[in-house]
PDB file of C-alpha atoms in Angstrom:
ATOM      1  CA  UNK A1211     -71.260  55.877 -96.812  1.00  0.00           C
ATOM      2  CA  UNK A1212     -73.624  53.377 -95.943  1.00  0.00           C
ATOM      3  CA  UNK A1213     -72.915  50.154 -94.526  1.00  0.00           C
ATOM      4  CA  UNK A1214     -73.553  47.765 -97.261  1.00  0.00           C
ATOM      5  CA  UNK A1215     -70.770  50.035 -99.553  1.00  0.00           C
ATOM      6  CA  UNK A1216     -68.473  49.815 -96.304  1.00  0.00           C
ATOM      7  CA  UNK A1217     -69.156  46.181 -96.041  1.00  0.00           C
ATOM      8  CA  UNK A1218     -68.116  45.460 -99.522  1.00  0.00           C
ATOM      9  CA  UNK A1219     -65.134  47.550 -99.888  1.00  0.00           C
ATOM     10  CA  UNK A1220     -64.011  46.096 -96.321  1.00  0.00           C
ATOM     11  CA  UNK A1221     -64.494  42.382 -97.759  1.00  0.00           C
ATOM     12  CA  UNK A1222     -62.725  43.029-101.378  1.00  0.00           C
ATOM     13  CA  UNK A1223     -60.059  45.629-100.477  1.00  0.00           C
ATOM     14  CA  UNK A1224     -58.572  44.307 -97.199  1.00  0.00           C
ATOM     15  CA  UNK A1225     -56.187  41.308 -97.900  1.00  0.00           C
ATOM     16  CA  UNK A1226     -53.994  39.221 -95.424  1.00  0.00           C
ATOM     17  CA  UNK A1227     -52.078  37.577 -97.799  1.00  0.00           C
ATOM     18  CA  UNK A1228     -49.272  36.366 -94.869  1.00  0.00           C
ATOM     19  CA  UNK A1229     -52.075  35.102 -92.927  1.00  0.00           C
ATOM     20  CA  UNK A1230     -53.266  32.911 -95.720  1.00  0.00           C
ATOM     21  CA  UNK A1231     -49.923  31.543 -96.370  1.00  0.00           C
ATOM     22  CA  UNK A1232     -49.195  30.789 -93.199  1.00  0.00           C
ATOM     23  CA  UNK A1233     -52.807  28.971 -93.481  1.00  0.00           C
ATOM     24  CA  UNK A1234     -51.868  27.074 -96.654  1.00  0.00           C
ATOM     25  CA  UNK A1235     -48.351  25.748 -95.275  1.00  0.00           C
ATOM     26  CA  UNK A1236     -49.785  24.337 -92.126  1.00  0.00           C
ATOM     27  CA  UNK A1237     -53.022  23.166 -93.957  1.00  0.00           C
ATOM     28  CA  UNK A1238     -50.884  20.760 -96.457  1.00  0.00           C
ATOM     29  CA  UNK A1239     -48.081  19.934 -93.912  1.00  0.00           C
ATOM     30  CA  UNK A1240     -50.644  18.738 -91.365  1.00  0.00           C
ATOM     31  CA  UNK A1241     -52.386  16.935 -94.534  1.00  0.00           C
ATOM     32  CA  UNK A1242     -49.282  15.415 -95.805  1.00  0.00           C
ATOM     33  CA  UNK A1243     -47.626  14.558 -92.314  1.00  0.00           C
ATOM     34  CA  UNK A1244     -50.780  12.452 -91.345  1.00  0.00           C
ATOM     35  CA  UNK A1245     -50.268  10.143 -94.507  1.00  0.00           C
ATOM     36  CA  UNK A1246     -46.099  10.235 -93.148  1.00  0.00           C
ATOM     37  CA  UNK A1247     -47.223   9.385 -89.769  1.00  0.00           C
ATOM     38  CA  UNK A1248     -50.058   7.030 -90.736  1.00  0.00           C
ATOM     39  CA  UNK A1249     -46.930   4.772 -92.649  1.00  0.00           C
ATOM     40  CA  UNK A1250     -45.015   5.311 -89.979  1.00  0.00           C
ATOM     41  CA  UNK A1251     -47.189   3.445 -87.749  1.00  0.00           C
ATOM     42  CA  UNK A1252     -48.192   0.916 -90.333  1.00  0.00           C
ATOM     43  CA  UNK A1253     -44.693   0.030 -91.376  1.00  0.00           C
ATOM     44  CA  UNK A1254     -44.889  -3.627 -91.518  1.00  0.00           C
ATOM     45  CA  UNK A1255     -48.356  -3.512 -93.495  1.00  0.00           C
ATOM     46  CA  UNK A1256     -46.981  -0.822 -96.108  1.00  0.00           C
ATOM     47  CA  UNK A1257     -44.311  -2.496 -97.316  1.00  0.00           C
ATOM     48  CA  UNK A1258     -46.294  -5.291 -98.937  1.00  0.00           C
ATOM     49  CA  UNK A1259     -48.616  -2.598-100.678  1.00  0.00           C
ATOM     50  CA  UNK A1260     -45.954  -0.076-101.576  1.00  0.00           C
ATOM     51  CA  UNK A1261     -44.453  -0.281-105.035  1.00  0.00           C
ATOM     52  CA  UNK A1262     -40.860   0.004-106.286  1.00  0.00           C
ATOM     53  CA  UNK A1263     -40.290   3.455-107.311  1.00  0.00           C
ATOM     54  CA  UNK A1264     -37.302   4.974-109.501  1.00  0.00           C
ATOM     55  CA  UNK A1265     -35.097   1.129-109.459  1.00  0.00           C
ATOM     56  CA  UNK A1266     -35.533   1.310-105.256  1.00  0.00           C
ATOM     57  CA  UNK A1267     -36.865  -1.517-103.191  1.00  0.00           C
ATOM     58  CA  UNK A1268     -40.697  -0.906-101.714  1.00  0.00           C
ATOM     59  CA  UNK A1269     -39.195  -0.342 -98.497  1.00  0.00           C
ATOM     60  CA  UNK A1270     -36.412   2.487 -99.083  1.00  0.00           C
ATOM     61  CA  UNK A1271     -39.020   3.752-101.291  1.00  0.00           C
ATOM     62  CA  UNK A1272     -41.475   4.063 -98.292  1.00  0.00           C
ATOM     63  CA  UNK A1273     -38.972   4.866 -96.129  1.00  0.00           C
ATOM     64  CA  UNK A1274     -37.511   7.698 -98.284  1.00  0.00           C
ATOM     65  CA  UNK A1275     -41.862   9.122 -98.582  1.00  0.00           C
ATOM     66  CA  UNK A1276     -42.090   9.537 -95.113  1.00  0.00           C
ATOM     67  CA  UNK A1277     -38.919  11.070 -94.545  1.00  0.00           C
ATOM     68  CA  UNK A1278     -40.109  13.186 -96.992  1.00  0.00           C
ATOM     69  CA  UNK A1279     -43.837  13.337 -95.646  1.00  0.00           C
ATOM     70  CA  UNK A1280     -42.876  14.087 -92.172  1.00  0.00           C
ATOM     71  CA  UNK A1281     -39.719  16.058 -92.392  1.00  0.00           C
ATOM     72  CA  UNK A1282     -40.740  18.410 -95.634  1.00  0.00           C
ATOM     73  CA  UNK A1283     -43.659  18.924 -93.775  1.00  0.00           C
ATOM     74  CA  UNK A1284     -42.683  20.566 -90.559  1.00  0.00           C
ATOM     75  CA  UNK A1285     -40.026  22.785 -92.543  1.00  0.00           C
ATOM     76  CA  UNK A1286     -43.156  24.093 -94.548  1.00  0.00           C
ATOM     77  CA  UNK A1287     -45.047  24.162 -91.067  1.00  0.00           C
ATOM     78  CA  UNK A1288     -42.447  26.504 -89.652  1.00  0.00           C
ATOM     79  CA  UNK A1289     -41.878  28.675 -92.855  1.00  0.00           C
ATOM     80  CA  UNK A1290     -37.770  27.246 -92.984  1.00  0.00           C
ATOM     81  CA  UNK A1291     -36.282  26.711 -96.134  1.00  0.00           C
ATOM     82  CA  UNK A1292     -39.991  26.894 -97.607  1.00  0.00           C
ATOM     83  CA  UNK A1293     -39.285  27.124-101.044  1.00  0.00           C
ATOM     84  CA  UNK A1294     -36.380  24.269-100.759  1.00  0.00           C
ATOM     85  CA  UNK A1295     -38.426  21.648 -98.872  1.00  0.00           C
ATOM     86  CA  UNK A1296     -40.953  21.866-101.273  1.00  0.00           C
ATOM     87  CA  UNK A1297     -39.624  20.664-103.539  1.00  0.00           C
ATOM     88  CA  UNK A1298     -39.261  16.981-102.553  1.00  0.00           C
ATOM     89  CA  UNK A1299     -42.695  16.743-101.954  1.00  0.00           C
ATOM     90  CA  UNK A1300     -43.771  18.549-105.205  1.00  0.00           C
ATOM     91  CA  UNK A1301     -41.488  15.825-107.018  1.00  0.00           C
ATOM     92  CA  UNK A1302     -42.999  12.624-105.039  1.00  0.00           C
ATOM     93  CA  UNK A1303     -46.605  14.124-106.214  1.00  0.00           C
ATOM     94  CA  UNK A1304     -45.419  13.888-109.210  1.00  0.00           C
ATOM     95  CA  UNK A1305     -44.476  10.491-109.473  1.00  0.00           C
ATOM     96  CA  UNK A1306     -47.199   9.321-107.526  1.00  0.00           C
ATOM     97  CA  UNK A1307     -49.526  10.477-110.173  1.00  0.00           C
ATOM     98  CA  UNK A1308     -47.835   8.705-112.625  1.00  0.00           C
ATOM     99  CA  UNK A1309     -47.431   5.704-110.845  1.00  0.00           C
ATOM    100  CA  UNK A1310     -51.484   6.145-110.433  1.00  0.00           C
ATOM    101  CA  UNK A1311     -52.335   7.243-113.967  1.00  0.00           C
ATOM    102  CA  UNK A1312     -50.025   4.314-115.110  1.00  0.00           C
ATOM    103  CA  UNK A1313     -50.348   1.538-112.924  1.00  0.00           C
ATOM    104  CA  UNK A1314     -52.903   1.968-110.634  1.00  0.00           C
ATOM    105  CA  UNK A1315     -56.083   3.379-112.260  1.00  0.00           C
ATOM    106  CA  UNK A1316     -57.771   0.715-115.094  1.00  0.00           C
ATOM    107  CA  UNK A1317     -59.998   3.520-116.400  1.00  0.00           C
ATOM    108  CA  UNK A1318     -58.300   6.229-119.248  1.00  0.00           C
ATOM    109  CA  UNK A1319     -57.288   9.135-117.371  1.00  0.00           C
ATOM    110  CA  UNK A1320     -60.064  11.861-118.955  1.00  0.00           C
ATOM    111  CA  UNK A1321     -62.660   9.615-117.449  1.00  0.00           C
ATOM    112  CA  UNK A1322     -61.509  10.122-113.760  1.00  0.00           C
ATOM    113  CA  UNK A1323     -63.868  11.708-111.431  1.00  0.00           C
ATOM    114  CA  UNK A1324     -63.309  14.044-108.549  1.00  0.00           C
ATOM    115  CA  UNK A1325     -63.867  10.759-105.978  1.00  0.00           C
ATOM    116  CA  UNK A1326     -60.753   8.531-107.386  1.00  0.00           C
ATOM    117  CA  UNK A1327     -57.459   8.313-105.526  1.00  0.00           C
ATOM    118  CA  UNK A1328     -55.500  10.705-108.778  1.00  0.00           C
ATOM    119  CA  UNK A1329     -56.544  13.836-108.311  1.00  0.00           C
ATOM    120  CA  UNK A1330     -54.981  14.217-104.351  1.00  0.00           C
ATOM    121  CA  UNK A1331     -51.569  14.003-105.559  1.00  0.00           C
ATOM    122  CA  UNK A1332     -53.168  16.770-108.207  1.00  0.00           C
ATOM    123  CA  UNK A1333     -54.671  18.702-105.263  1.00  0.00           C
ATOM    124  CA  UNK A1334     -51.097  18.423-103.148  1.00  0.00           C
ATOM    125  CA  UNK A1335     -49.159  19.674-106.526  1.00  0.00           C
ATOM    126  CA  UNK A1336     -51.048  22.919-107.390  1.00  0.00           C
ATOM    127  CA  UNK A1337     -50.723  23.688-103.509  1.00  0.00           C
ATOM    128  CA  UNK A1338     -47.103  23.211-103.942  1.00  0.00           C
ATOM    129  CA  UNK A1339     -46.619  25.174-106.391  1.00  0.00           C
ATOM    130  CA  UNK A1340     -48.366  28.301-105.362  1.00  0.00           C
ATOM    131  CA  UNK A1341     -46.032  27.879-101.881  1.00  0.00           C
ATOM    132  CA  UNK A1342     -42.991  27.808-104.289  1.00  0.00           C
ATOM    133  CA  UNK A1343     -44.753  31.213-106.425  1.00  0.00           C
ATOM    134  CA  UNK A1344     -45.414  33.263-103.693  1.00  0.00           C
ATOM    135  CA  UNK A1345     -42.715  32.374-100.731  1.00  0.00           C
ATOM    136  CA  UNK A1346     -43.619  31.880 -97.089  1.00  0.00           C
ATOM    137  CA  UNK A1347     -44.785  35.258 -96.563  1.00  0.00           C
ATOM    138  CA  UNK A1348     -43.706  37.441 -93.018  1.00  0.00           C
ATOM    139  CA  UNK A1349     -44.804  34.630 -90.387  1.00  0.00           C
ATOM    140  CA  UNK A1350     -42.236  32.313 -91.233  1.00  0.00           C
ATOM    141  CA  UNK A1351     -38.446  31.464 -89.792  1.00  0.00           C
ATOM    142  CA  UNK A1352     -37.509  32.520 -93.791  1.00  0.00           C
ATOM    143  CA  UNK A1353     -38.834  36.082 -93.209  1.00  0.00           C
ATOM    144  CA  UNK A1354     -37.346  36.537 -89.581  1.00  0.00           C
ATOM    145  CA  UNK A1355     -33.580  34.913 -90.880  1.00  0.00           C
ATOM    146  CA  UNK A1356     -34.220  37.450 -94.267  1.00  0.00           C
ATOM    147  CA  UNK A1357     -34.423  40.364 -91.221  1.00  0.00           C
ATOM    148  CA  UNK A1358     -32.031  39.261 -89.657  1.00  0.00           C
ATOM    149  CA  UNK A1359     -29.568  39.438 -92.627  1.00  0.00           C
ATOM    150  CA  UNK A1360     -30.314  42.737 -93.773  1.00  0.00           C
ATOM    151  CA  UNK A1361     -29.881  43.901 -90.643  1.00  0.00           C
ATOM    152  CA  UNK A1362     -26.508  42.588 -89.859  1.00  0.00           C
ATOM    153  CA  UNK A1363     -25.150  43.732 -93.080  1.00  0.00           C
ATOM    154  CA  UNK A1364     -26.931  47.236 -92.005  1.00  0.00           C
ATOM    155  CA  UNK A1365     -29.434  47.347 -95.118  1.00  0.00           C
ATOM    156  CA  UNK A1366     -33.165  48.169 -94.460  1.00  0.00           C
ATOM    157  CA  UNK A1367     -35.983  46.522 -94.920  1.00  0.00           C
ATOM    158  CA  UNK A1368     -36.844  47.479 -98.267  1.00  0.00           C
ATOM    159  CA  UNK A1369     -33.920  45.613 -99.623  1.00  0.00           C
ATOM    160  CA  UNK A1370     -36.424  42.896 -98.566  1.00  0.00           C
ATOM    161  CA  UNK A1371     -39.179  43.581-100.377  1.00  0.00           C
ATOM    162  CA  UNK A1372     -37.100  43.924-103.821  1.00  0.00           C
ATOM    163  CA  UNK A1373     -35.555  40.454-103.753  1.00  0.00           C
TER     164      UNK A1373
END
């Protein structure tokens, strides 16, 4: 075979899935702890700027985001409770692109352009939901507690793949 067919079927029919999700989850919980951490630090300042969100005051509101921000992320860091502490996150995205699209961006929504501050709550949502579609994958606490359950109640390891 010669070594541009090898090459090509090496590139296209090798995959390491796990690897890449293990990627992804520390990708956007180091992304979405520095924001956590950068409030954090800037407490005092933030509270003036952040708004009110869901009848809360700007400051359990900020307080509540970085709880989220920080602790979601290092669950999704270590692959515990993936799909769980995603969810907070994926739901603060959410209303942080409405509070942008409705309060905080004069121009009509279809006229955005890749540079305004709405589409990294975008960005942060579709990442959250592929983590919630395809799991943590086998480096993760969530695999290693799975094997560790199947083991104790003496099942094998394919009764891990089916679930």
């Amino acid at each position: 075979m010669n070594p541009l067919k090898k090459f090509y079927i090496y590139t296209t029919g090798y995959s390491y899935t796990n690897m890449g999700r293990l990627f992804l989850r520390l990708f956007v919980g180091i992304m979405m702890m520095q924001f956590g951490i950068r409030q954090l630090f800037n407490f005092e300042d933030s509270i003036d700027m952040f708004p009110s969100v869901l009848g809360l005051s700007p400051e359990v509101s900020l307080i509540t985001m970085i709880v989220i921000e920080i602790g979601c992320s290092l669950f999704i860091m270590a692959g515990f409770l993936t799909r769980v502490m995603t969810v907070p996150p994926f739901v603060a995205m959410v209303i942080a692109e409405y509070y942008l699209l409705v309060h905080g961006v004069s121009e009509a929504s279809y006229q955005l352009n890749w540079t305004q501050v709405g589409y990294l709550p975008v960005m942060f949502l579709g990442i959250y939901f592929f983590i919630i579609l395809v799991g943590p994958g086998k480096i993760s606490v969530d695999y290693f507690l799975s094997l560790h359950f199947i083991h104790s109640d003496n099942y094998s390891e394919t009764e891990l793949e089916e679930v």
